[in-house]
mmCIF file of C-alpha atoms in Angstrom:
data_model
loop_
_atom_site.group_PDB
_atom_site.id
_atom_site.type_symbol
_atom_site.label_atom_id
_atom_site.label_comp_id
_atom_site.label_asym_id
_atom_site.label_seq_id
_atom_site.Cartn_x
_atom_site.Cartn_y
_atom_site.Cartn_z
ATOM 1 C CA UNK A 1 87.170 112.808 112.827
ATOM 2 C CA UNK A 2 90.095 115.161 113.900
ATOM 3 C CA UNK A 3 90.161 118.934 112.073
ATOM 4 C CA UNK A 4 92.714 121.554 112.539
ATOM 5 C CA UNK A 5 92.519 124.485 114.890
ATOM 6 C CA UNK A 6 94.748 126.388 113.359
ATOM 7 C CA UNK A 7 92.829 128.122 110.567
ATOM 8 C CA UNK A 8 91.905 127.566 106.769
ATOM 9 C CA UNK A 9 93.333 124.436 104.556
ATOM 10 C CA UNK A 10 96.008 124.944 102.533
ATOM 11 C CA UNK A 11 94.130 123.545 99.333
ATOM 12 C CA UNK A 12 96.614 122.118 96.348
ATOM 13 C CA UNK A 13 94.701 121.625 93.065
ATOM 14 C CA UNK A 14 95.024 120.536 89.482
ATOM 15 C CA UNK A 15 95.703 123.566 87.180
ATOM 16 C CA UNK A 16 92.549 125.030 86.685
ATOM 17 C CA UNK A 17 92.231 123.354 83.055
ATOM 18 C CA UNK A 18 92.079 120.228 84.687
ATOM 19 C CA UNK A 19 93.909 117.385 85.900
ATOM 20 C CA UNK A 20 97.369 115.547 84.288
ATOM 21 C CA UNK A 21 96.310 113.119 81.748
ATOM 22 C CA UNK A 22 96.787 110.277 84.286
ATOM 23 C CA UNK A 23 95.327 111.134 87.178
ATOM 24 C CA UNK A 24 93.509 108.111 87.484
ATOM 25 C CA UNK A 25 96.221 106.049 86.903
ATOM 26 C CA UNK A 26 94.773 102.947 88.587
ATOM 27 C CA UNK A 27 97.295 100.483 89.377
ATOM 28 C CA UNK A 28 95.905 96.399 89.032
ATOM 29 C CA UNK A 29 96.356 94.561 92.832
ATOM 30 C CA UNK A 30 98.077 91.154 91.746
ATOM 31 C CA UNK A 31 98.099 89.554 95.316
ATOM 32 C CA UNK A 32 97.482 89.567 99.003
ATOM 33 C CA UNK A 33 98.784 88.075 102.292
ATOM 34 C CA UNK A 34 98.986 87.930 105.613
ATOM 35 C CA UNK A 35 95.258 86.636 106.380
ATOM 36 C CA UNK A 36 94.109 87.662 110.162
ATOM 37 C CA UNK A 37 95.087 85.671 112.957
ATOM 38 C CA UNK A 38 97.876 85.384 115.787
ATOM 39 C CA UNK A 39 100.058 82.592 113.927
ATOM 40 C CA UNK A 40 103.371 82.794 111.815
ATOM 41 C CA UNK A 41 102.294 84.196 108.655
ATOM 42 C CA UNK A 42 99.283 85.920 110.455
ATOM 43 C CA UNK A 43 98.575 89.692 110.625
ATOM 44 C CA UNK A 44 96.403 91.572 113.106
ATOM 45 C CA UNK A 45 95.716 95.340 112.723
ATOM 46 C CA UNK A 46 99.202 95.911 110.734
ATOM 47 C CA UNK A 47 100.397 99.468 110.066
ATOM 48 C CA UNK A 48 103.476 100.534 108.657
ATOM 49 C CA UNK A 49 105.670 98.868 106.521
ATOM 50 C CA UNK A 50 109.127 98.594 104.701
ATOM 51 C CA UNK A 51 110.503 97.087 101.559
ATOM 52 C CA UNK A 52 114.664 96.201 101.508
ATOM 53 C CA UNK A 53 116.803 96.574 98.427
ATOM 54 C CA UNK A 54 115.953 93.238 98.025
ATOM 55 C CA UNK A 55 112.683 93.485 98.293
ATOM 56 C CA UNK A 56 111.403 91.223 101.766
ATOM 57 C CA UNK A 57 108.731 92.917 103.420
ATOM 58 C CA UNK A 58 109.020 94.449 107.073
ATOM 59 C CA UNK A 59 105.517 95.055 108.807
ATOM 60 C CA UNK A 60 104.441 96.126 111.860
ATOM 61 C CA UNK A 61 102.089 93.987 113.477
ATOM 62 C CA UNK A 62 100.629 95.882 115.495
ATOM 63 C CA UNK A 63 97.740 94.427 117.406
ATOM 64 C CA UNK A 64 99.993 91.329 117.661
ATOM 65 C CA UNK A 65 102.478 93.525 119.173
ATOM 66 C CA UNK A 66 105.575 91.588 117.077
ATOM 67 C CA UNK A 67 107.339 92.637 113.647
ATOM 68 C CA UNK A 68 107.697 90.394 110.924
ATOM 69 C CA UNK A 69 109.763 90.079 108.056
ATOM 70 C CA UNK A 70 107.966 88.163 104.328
ATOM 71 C CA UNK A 71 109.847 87.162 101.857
ATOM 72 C CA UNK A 72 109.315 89.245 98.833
ATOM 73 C CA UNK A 73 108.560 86.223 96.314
ATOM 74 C CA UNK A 74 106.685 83.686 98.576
ATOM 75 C CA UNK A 75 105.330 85.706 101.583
ATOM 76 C CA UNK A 76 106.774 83.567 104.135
ATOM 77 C CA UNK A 77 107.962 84.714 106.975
ATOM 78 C CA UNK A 78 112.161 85.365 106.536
ATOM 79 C CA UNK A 79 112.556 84.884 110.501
ATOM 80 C CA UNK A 80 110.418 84.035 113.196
ATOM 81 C CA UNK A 81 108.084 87.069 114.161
ATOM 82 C CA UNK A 82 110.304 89.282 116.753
ATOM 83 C CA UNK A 83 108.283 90.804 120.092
ATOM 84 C CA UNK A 84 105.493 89.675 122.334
ATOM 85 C CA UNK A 85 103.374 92.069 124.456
ATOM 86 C CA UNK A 86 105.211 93.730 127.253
ATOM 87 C CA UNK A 87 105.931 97.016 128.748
ATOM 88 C CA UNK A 88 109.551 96.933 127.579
ATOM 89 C CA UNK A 89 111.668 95.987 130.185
ATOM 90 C CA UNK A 90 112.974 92.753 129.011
ATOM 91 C CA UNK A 91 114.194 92.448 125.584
ATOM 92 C CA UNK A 92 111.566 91.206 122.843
ATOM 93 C CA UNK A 93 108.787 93.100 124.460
ATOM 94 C CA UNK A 94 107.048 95.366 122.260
ATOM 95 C CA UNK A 95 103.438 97.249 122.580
ATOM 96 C CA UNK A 96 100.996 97.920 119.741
ATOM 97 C CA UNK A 97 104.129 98.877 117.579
ATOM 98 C CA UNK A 98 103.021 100.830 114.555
ATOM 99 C CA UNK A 99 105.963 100.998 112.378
ATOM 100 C CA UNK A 100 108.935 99.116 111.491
ATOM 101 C CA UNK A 101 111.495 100.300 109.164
ATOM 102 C CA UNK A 102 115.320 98.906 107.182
ATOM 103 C CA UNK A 103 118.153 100.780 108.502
ATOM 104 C CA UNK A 104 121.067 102.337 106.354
ATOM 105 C CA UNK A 105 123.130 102.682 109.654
ATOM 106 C CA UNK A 106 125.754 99.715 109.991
ATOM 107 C CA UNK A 107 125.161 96.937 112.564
ATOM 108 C CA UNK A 108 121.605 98.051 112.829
ATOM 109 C CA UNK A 109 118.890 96.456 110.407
ATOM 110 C CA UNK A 110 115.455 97.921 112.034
ATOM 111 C CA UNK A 111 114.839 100.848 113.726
ATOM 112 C CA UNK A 112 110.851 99.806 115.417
ATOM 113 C CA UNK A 113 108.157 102.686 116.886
ATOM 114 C CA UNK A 114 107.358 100.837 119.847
ATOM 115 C CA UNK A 115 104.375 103.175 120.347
ATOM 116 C CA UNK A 116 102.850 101.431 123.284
ATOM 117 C CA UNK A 117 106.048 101.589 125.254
ATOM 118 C CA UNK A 118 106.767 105.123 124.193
ATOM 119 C CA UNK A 119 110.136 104.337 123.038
ATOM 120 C CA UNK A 120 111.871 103.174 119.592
ATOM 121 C CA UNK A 121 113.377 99.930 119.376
ATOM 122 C CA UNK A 122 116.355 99.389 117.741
ATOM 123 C CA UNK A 123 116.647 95.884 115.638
ATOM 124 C CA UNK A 124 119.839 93.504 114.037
ATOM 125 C CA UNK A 125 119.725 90.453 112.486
ATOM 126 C CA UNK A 126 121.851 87.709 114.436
ATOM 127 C CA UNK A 127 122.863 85.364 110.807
ATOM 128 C CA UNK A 128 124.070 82.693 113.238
ATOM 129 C CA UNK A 129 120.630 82.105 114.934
ATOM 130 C CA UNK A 130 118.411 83.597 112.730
ATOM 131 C CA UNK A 131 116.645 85.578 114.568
ATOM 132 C CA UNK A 132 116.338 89.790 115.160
ATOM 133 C CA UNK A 133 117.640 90.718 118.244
ATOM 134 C CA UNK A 134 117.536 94.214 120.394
ATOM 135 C CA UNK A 135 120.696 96.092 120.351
ATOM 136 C CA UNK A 136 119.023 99.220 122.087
ATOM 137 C CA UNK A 137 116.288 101.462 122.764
ATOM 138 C CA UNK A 138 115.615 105.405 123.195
ATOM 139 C CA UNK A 139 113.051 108.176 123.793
ATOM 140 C CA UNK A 140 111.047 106.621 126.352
ATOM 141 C CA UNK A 141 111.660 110.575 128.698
ATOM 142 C CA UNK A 142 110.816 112.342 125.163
ATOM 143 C CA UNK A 143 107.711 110.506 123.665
ATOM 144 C CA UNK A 144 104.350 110.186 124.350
ATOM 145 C CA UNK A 145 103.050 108.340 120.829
ATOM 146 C CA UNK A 146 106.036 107.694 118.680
ATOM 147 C CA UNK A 147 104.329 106.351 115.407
ATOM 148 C CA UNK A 148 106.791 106.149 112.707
ATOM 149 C CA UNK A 149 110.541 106.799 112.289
ATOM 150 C CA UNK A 150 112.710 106.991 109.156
ATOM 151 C CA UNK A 151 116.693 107.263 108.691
ATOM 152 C CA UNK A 152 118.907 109.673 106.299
ATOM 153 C CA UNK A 153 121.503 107.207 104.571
ATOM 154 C CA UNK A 154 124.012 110.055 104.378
ATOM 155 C CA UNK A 155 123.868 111.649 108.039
ATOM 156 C CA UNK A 156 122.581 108.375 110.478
ATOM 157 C CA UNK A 157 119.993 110.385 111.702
ATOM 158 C CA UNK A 158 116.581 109.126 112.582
ATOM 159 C CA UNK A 159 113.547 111.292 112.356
ATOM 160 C CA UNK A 160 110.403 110.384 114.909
ATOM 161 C CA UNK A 161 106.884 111.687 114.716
ATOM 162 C CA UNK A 162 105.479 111.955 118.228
ATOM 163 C CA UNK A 163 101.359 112.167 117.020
ATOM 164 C CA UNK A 164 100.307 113.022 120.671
ATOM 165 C CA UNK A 165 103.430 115.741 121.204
ATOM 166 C CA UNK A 166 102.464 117.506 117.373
ATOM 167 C CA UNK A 167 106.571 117.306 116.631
ATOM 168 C CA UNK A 168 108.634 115.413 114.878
ATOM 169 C CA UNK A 169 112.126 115.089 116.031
ATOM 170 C CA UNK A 170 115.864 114.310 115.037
ATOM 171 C CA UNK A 171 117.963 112.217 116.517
ATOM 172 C CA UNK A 172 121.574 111.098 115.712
ATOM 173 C CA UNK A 173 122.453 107.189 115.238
ATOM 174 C CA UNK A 174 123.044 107.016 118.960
ATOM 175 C CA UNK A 175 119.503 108.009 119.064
ATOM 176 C CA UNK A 176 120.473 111.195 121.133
ATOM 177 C CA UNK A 177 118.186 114.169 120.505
ATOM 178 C CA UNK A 178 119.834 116.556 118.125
ATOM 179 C CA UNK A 179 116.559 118.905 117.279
ATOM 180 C CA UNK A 180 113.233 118.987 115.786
ATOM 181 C CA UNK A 181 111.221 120.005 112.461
ATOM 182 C CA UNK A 182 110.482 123.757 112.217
ATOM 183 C CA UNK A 183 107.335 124.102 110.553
ATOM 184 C CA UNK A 184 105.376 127.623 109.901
ATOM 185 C CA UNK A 185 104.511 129.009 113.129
ATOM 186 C CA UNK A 186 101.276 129.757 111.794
ATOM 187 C CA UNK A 187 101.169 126.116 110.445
ATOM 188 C CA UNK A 188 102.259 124.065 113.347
ATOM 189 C CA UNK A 189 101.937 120.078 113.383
ATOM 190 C CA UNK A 190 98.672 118.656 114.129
ATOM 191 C CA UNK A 191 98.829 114.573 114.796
ATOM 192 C CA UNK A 192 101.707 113.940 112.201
ATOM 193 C CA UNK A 193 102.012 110.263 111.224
ATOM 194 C CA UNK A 194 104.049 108.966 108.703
ATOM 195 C CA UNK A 195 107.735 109.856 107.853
ATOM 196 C CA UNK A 196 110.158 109.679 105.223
ATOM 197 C CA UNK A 197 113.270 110.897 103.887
ATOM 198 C CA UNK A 198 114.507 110.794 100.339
ATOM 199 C CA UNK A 199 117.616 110.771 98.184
ATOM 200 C CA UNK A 200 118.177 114.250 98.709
ATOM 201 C CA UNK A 201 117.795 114.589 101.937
ATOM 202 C CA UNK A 202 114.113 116.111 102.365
ATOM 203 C CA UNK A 203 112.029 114.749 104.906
ATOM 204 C CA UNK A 204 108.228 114.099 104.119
ATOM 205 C CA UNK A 205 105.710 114.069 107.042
ATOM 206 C CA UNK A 206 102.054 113.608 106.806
ATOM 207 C CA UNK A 207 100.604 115.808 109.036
ATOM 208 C CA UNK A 208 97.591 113.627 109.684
ATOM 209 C CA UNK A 209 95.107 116.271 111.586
ATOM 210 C CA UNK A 210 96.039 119.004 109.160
ATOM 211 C CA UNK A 211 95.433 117.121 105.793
ATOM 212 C CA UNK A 212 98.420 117.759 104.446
ATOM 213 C CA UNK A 213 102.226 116.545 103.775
ATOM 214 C CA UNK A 214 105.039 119.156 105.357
ATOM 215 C CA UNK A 215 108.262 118.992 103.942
ATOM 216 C CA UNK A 216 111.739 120.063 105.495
ATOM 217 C CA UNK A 217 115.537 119.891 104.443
ATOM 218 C CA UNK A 218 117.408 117.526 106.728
ATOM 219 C CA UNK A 219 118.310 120.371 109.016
ATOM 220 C CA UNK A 220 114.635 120.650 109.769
ATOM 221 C CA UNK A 221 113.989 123.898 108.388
ATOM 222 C CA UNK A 222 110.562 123.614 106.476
ATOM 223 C CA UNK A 223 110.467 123.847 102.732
ATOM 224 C CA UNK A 224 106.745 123.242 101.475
ATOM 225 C CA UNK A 225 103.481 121.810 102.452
ATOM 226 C CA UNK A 226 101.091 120.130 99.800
ATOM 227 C CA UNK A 227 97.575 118.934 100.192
ATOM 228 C CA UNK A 228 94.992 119.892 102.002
ATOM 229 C CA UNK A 229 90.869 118.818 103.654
ATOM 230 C CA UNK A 230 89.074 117.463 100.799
ATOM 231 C CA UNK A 231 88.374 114.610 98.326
ATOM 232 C CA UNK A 232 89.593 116.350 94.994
ATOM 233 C CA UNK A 233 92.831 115.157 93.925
ATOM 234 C CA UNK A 234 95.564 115.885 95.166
ATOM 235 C CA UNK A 235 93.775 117.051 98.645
ATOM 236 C CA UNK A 236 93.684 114.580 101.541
ATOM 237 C CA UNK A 237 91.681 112.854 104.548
ATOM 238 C CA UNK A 238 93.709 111.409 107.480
ATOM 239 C CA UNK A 239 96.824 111.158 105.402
ATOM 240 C CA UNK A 240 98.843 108.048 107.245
ATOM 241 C CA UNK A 241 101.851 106.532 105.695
ATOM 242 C CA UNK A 242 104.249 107.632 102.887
ATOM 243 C CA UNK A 243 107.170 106.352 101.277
ATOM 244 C CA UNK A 244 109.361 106.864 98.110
ATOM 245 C CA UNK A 245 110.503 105.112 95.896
ATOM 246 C CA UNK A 246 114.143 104.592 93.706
ATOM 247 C CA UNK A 247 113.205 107.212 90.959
ATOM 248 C CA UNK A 248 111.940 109.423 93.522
ATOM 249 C CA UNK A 249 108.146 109.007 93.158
ATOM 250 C CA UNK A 250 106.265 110.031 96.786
ATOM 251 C CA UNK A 251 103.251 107.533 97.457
ATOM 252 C CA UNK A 252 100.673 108.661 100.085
ATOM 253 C CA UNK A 253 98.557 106.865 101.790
ATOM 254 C CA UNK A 254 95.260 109.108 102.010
ATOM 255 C CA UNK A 255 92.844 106.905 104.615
ATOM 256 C CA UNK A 256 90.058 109.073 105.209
ATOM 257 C CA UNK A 257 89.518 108.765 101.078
ATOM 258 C CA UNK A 258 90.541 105.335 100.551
ATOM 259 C CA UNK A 259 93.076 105.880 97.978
ATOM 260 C CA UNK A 260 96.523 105.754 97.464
ATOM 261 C CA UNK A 261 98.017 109.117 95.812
ATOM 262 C CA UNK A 262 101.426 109.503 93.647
ATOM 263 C CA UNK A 263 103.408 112.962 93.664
ATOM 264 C CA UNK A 264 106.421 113.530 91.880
ATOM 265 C CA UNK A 265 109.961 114.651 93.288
ATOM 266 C CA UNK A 266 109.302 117.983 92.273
ATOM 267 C CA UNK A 267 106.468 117.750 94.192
ATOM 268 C CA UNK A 268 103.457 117.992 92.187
ATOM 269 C CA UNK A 269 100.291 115.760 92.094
ATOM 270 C CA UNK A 270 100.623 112.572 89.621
ATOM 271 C CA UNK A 271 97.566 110.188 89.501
ATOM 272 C CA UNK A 272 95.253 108.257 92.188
ATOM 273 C CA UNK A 273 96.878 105.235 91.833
ATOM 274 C CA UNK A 274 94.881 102.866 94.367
ATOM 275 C CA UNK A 275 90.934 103.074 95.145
ATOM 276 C CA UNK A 276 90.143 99.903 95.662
ATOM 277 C CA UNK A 277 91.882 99.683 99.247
ATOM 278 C CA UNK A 278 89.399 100.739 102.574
ATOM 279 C CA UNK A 279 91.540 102.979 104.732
ATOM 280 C CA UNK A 280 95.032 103.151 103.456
ATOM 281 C CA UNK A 281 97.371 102.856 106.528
ATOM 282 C CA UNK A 282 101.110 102.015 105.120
ATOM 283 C CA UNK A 283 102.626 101.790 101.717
ATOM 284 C CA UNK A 284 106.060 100.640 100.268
ATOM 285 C CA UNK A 285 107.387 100.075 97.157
ATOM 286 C CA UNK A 286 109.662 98.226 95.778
ATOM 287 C CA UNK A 287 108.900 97.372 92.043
ATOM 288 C CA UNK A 288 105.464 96.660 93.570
ATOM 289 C CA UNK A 289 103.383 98.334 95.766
ATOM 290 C CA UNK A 290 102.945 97.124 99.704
ATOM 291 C CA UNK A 291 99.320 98.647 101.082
ATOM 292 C CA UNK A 292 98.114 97.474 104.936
ATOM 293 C CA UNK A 293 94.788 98.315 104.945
ATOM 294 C CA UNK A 294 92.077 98.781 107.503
ATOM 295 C CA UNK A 295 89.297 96.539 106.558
ATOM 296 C CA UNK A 296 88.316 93.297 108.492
ATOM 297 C CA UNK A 297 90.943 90.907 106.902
ATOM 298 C CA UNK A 298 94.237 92.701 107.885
ATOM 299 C CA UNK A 299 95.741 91.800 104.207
ATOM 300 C CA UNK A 300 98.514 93.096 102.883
ATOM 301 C CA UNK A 301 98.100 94.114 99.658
ATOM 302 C CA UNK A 302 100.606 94.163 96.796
ATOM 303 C CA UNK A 303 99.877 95.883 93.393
ATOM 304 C CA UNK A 304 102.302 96.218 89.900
ATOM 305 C CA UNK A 305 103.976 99.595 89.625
#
């Protein structure tokens, strides 16, 4: 178990006459896939994950250093799984990736945390074969654990938490460095994770060893941080993955406590939507919920909104 150096948790509670009326807002799980094993179809170890507008399912498949792409309706595979294990220097060779996200950019469908290879991977679809194919690369001279990596629709650029570094930093659709997240100086990052960025341009991080979510405008100048060491809600344990969905809704994927929290765009605590999950690593929605989870059978698990 990891715990911050830097001084007291920030500690965000219900108002002191108690929590919203739905704060245990438990959502029902309706399904699972992606049973362990090294085949087509097969998941081992799986972190992050994605949802498109249409709804397929990116995941990173980690242990089986590929990505792979299920069809939303009949959890089949929509291509064959890209990447096998390899240090990177020929195309298709990926290392314990952790996360795999859609792109906004044009001409590029996947941007991939190759975390092995200290790099991220940059992913199209070729429609005449079928297949995702590599159409570049970057960081490998700036990272030392990229985990996660998330886009800005409006600007192009890509944001990249380096857990081993403690930064997070911004890059432009090239993938050139253009400059980092500032948090408090008395706050810095402490193993942040997961990373995204919503319709307004605010980026969400979980700051894993801290217990807490930082959030920044898109110029990386920080805004807010919410959470903090505990099991009350709206406090955290090893926060991993986060994502938000179309209305705005931030869902947070709090391992340590094996739950899945809900905040709202104006950023206050919601419900505990998910407790039935063991360790939480990614979540995406997408008129359901997408949970990877950390117990034996490498599932993931999909739940109504």
């Amino acid at each position: 178990m990891s715990f911050s150096p830097y001084g007291p948790q920030p500690v965000l509670i219900p108002p002191p006459r108690g929590a919203p009326e739905n704060a245990l807002n438990r959502v029902p799980q309706i399904t699972e896939f992606g049973r362990i094993g090294f085949k087509q179809d097969e998941l081992y170890w799986p972190w992050f994950l994605d949802t498109s507008s249409t709804g397929d399912i990116a995941v990173a498949d980690t242990d089986n250093n590929r990505i792979q792409v299920f069809n939303t309706h009949t959890h089949s595979v929509v291509f064959p799984p890209y990447g096998v294990q390899g240090q990177g220097t020929n195309k298709g060779e990926l290392l314990a990736p952790r996360s795999v996200k859609y792109s906004p950019i044009p001409e590029l469908h996947f941007t991939v945390a190759d975390t092995g290879n200290r790099r991220v991977v940059l992913l199209r679809i070729n429609f005449k074969s079928g297949c995702l194919e590599e159409v570049g690369e970057f960081g490998r001279t700036i990272f030392r654990e990229p985990s996660d990596v998330s886009c800005d629709w409006r600007t192009g650029n890509m944001y990249v938490t380096d857990t081993s570094l403690n930064k997070v930093t911004i890059h432009n659709k090239y993938g050139e460095l253009v400059s980092e997240l500032r948090p408090q100086p008395q706050r810095p990052f402490y193993q942040p994770m997961g990373v995204a960025v919503d319709e307004n341009g605010r980026v969400f991080v979980t700051d894993m060893g801290n217990n807490a979510v930082k959030i920044f405008d898109r110029n990386g100048d920080f805004i807010q941080e919410i959470g903090g060491l505990g099991t009350g809600l709206g406090q955290f344990n090893r926060p991993k993955g986060i994502c938000i969905d179309r209305k705005g809704y931030i869902y947070i994927a709090d391992e340590g406590n094996s739950r899945v929290q809900m905040w709202s765009s104006d950023l206050k605590y919601m419900s505990e939507i998910i407790t039935s999950t063991p360790m939480p690593k990614g979540v995406a929605a997408h008129n359901q919920l997408f949970v990877t989870t950390g117990d034996q059978y490498n599932f993931v698990k999909v739940y109504n909104m």
